[in-house]
GROMACS .gro file of C-alpha atoms in nm:
model
  214
    1MET     CA    1  10.801   9.985  11.706
    2ALA     CA    2  11.073   9.946  11.443
    3THR     CA    3  11.201  10.255  11.265
    4THR     CA    4  11.440  10.265  10.975
    5TYR     CA    5  11.515  10.612  10.843
    6CYS     CA    6  11.564  10.785  11.175
    7THR     CA    7  11.510  10.745  11.551
    8ALA     CA    8  11.313  10.924  11.820
    9ALA     CA    9  11.645  11.013  11.990
   10GLN     CA   10  11.759  11.197  11.677
   11VAL     CA   11  11.433  11.391  11.668
   12ALA     CA   12  11.471  11.488  12.037
   13GLU     CA   13  11.826  11.606  11.969
   14LEU     CA   14  11.716  11.833  11.685
   15LEU     CA   15  11.440  11.979  11.905
   16GLN     CA   16  11.700  12.021  12.186
   17GLU     CA   17  11.487  11.807  12.412
   18LYS     CA   18  11.564  11.516  12.644
   19ASN     CA   19  11.497  11.173  12.496
   20PHE     CA   20  11.131  11.082  12.459
   21SER     CA   21  10.992  10.814  12.689
   22SER     CA   22  10.661  10.664  12.795
   23SER     CA   23  10.607  10.955  13.034
   24THR     CA   24  10.700  11.251  12.808
   25THR     CA   25  10.470  11.462  12.594
   26PRO     CA   26  10.468  11.336  12.328
   27THR     CA   27  10.558  10.981  12.424
   28VAL     CA   28  10.829  10.787  12.244
   29SER     CA   29  10.558  10.563  12.098
   30THR     CA   30  10.382  10.862  11.947
   31VAL     CA   31  10.707  10.994  11.795
   32GLU     CA   32  10.783  10.653  11.648
   33GLN     CA   33  10.436  10.646  11.491
   34ILE     CA   34  10.512  10.983  11.330
   35ILE     CA   35  10.844  10.846  11.208
   36ASN     CA   36  10.671  10.551  11.045
   37ARG     CA   37  10.427  10.788  10.868
   38LYS     CA   38  10.712  11.007  10.740
   39GLU     CA   39  10.899  10.697  10.619
   40ASP     CA   40  10.593  10.610  10.413
   41PHE     CA   41  10.578  10.965  10.288
   42ILE     CA   42  10.945  10.955  10.187
   43ASP     CA   43  10.888  10.630   9.993
   44ARG     CA   44  10.586  10.774   9.811
   45PHE     CA   45  10.756  11.106   9.737
   46THR     CA   46  11.076  10.954   9.596
   47HIS     CA   47  10.919  10.639   9.439
   48HIS     CA   48  11.197  10.448   9.604
   49ALA     CA   49  11.278  10.292   9.944
   50TRP     CA   50  11.574  10.238  10.172
   51ARG     CA   51  11.410   9.938  10.338
   52GLU     CA   52  11.230   9.632  10.203
   53LYS     CA   53  10.892   9.718  10.051
   54SER     CA   54  10.642   9.498   9.870
   55VAL     CA   55  10.456   9.564   9.547
   56SER     CA   56  10.148   9.346   9.487
   57LYS     CA   57  10.010   9.268   9.143
   58GLU     CA   58  10.178   9.545   8.940
   59HIS     CA   59   9.997   9.522   8.605
   60HIS     CA   60  10.161   9.569   8.264
   61ASP     CA   61  10.012   9.588   7.912
   62LEU     CA   62  10.196   9.452   7.613
   63ALA     CA   63   9.999   9.641   7.349
   64ASP     CA   64  10.295   9.864   7.281
   65LYS     CA   65  10.514   9.702   7.015
   66ASP     CA   66  10.820   9.862   7.179
   67ALA     CA   67  10.785   9.602   7.455
   68PHE     CA   68  10.914   9.341   7.211
   69ASP     CA   69  11.290   9.348   7.160
   70ALA     CA   70  11.332   9.221   6.808
   71SER     CA   71  11.709   9.201   6.849
   72ASP     CA   72  11.706   8.909   7.087
   73GLY     CA   73  11.343   8.791   7.105
   74TRP     CA   74  11.275   8.894   7.463
   75ILE     CA   75  10.966   9.081   7.582
   76VAL     CA   76  11.099   9.372   7.789
   77ILE     CA   77  10.904   9.511   8.086
   78ASP     CA   78  11.026   9.805   8.295
   79LEU     CA   79  10.906   9.749   8.653
   80ARG     CA   80  10.812  10.062   8.846
   81HIS     CA   81  11.097  10.014   9.094
   82ARG     CA   82  11.457   9.909   9.094
   83LYS     CA   83  11.686   9.737   9.350
   84ILE     CA   84  11.461   9.432   9.333
   85LYS     CA   85  11.508   9.158   9.593
   86THR     CA   86  11.584   8.810   9.463
   87LEU     CA   87  11.260   8.655   9.338
   88ASP     CA   88  11.136   8.388   9.578
   89GLY     CA   89  10.791   8.233   9.577
   90GLY     CA   90  10.831   8.162   9.949
   91PHE     CA   91  10.814   8.536  10.011
   92GLY     CA   92  10.509   8.576   9.789
   93ASP     CA   93  10.694   8.693   9.474
   94LYS     CA   94  10.513   8.619   9.146
   95ILE     CA   95  10.544   8.675   8.776
   96GLU     CA   96  10.198   8.603   8.641
   97LEU     CA   97  10.086   8.580   8.280
   98TRP     CA   98   9.723   8.582   8.162
   99ASN     CA   99   9.676   8.292   7.925
  100GLY     CA  100   9.316   8.369   7.840
  101SER     CA  101   9.146   8.192   8.127
  102GLU     CA  102   9.376   8.218   8.431
  103TRP     CA  103   9.693   8.370   8.566
  104LEU     CA  104  10.001   8.148   8.523
  105ASP     CA  105  10.279   8.208   8.778
  106LEU     CA  106  10.621   8.148   8.622
  107ILE     CA  107  10.795   8.136   8.960
  108ALA     CA  108  10.564   7.870   9.104
  109ASP     CA  109  10.550   7.662   8.784
  110SER     CA  110  10.849   7.420   8.758
  111ASN     CA  111  10.816   7.430   8.377
  112PHE     CA  112  10.966   7.783   8.381
  113GLU     CA  113  11.314   7.882   8.494
  114GLU     CA  114  11.496   8.206   8.551
  115GLY     CA  115  11.810   8.278   8.351
  116ARG     CA  116  11.948   8.443   8.036
  117ASP     CA  117  11.896   8.118   7.845
  118LYS     CA  118  11.569   8.029   8.017
  119GLN     CA  119  11.208   8.160   8.007
  120TYR     CA  120  11.258   8.478   8.206
  121TRP     CA  121  11.529   8.682   8.372
  122LEU     CA  122  11.542   8.997   8.576
  123ASN     CA  123  11.795   9.278   8.596
  124TYR     CA  124  11.760   9.319   8.971
  125GLU     CA  125  11.963   9.642   8.989
  126GLU     CA  126  11.756   9.831   8.731
  127GLY     CA  127  11.424   9.649   8.762
  128ILE     CA  128  11.407   9.532   8.401
  129LEU     CA  129  11.218   9.207   8.344
  130ARG     CA  130  11.262   9.006   8.025
  131LEU     CA  131  11.025   8.729   7.925
  132GLY     CA  132  11.088   8.462   7.663
  133VAL     CA  133  10.735   8.322   7.678
  134ARG     CA  134  10.510   8.440   7.398
  135ASN     CA  135  10.225   8.200   7.331
  136ALA     CA  136  10.064   8.249   7.673
  137PHE     CA  137  10.015   8.624   7.629
  138HIS     CA  138   9.718   8.843   7.564
  139ARG     CA  139   9.833   9.195   7.481
  140ILE     CA  140   9.616   9.396   7.723
  141ASP     CA  141   9.669   9.357   8.097
  142ALA     CA  142   9.893   9.062   8.013
  143VAL     CA  143  10.138   9.054   8.301
  144ARG     CA  144  10.124   9.122   8.671
  145VAL     CA  145  10.425   9.108   8.901
  146THR     CA  146  10.446   9.084   9.279
  147TYR     CA  147  10.793   9.159   9.416
  148ARG     CA  148  11.001   9.317   9.688
  149PHE     CA  149  11.239   9.608   9.642
  150GLY     CA  150  11.450   9.858   9.836
  151GLU     CA  151  11.800   9.953   9.948
  152ASP     CA  152  11.961   9.787  10.245
  153PHE     CA  153  12.007  10.108  10.446
  154ALA     CA  154  11.923  10.480  10.437
  155PRO     CA  155  12.198  10.728  10.347
  156LYS     CA  156  12.268  11.015  10.587
  157ASP     CA  157  12.077  11.275  10.394
  158ILE     CA  158  11.759  11.058  10.386
  159GLU     CA  159  11.808  11.022  10.761
  160GLU     CA  160  11.838  11.400  10.792
  161ALA     CA  161  11.521  11.456  10.586
  162CYS     CA  162  11.328  11.213  10.805
  163VAL     CA  163  11.448  11.374  11.127
  164LYS     CA  164  11.349  11.721  11.007
  165LEU     CA  165  11.008  11.612  10.883
  166VAL     CA  166  10.930  11.439  11.211
  167ALA     CA  167  11.068  11.721  11.428
  168ALA     CA  168  10.857  11.975  11.235
  169ASP     CA  169  10.540  11.776  11.301
  170VAL     CA  170  10.620  11.709  11.667
  171GLY     CA  171  10.710  12.075  11.720
  172ARG     CA  172  10.394  12.214  11.561
  173ALA     CA  173  10.180  11.985  11.776
  174SER     CA  174  10.336  12.099  12.105
  175LYS     CA  175  10.276  12.434  12.276
  176LYS     CA  176  10.609  12.423  12.458
  177PHE     CA  177  10.810  12.487  12.140
  178VAL     CA  178  10.758  12.862  12.116
  179THR     CA  179  11.081  13.039  12.027
  180THR     CA  180  11.441  12.958  11.950
  181VAL     CA  181  11.756  13.160  11.917
  182GLU     CA  182  11.968  13.154  11.603
  183GLY     CA  183  12.280  13.367  11.644
  184SER     CA  184  12.156  13.704  11.764
  185ASP     CA  185  11.804  13.656  11.632
  186THR     CA  186  11.500  13.517  11.813
  187VAL     CA  187  11.256  13.355  11.570
  188THR     CA  188  10.930  13.172  11.615
  189ARG     CA  189  10.961  12.796  11.619
  190THR     CA  190  10.692  12.780  11.352
  191THR     CA  191  10.935  12.956  11.118
  192GLN     CA  192  11.201  12.700  11.216
  193PHE     CA  193  10.967  12.410  11.155
  194ASP     CA  194  10.876  12.541  10.811
  195LYS     CA  195  11.249  12.573  10.731
  196TRP     CA  196  11.317  12.216  10.838
  197GLU     CA  197  11.035  12.084  10.624
  198ALA     CA  198  11.151  12.285  10.324
  199GLU     CA  199  11.510  12.155  10.369
  200ALA     CA  200  11.382  11.799  10.396
  201ARG     CA  201  11.178  11.829  10.079
  202GLU     CA  202  11.482  11.972   9.895
  203ILE     CA  203  11.680  11.666   9.994
  204LEU     CA  204  11.403  11.430   9.885
  205GLU     CA  205  11.356  11.609   9.554
  206ALA     CA  206  11.713  11.509   9.458
  207TYR     CA  207  11.618  11.143   9.511
  208ARG     CA  208  11.285  11.157   9.333
  209GLU     CA  209  11.266  10.891   9.058
  210ILE     CA  210  11.057  10.920   8.743
  211GLN     CA  211  10.799  10.646   8.696
  212ILE     CA  212  10.675  10.566   8.347
  213PRO     CA  213  10.317  10.431   8.335
  214SER     CA  214  10.295  10.075   8.211
   0.00000   0.00000   0.00000
């Protein structure tokens, strides 16, 4: 099972355990499942991703006059994510406009092209979509976008947060993690697990992005 933000071996190291395997408790497969769940949690918590993620049919209204940039004639739409992957219909990406009777996909329709002097263009870094097509729009629920986004790799502190979140869950579920020694003090592992989780959330809070409703 593929993992991205951390590995089962890193979790075992933090717990001061031997590497997980098919014969350990928990098994390596179980730990990897927990990692996958925590990766999803990290993505939801931060509203960002350090792997490729897909967004399907993200709807946008155009009732707000601020969506129209009078200075250059473009309709400006802030997507809910940044670091957008290059739009490609072969990967299922779509920019769809409601023309009153059906959704018109600009990517699939050869009458529309991407570019600063064309019908639409996208700031991939910031996730800002500009549309030069006006006559196909209704103002309410006018646009829906399907796209892929995410960084190419996770930085070390995101990796650390993932390891600590997973280790805390694994530790709480196992009776063998009872106490640990920190310096001259012996503390319950439950206290240690709570500390790891708090440290992980502090890291993630620094990465948390604000999303503005469309």
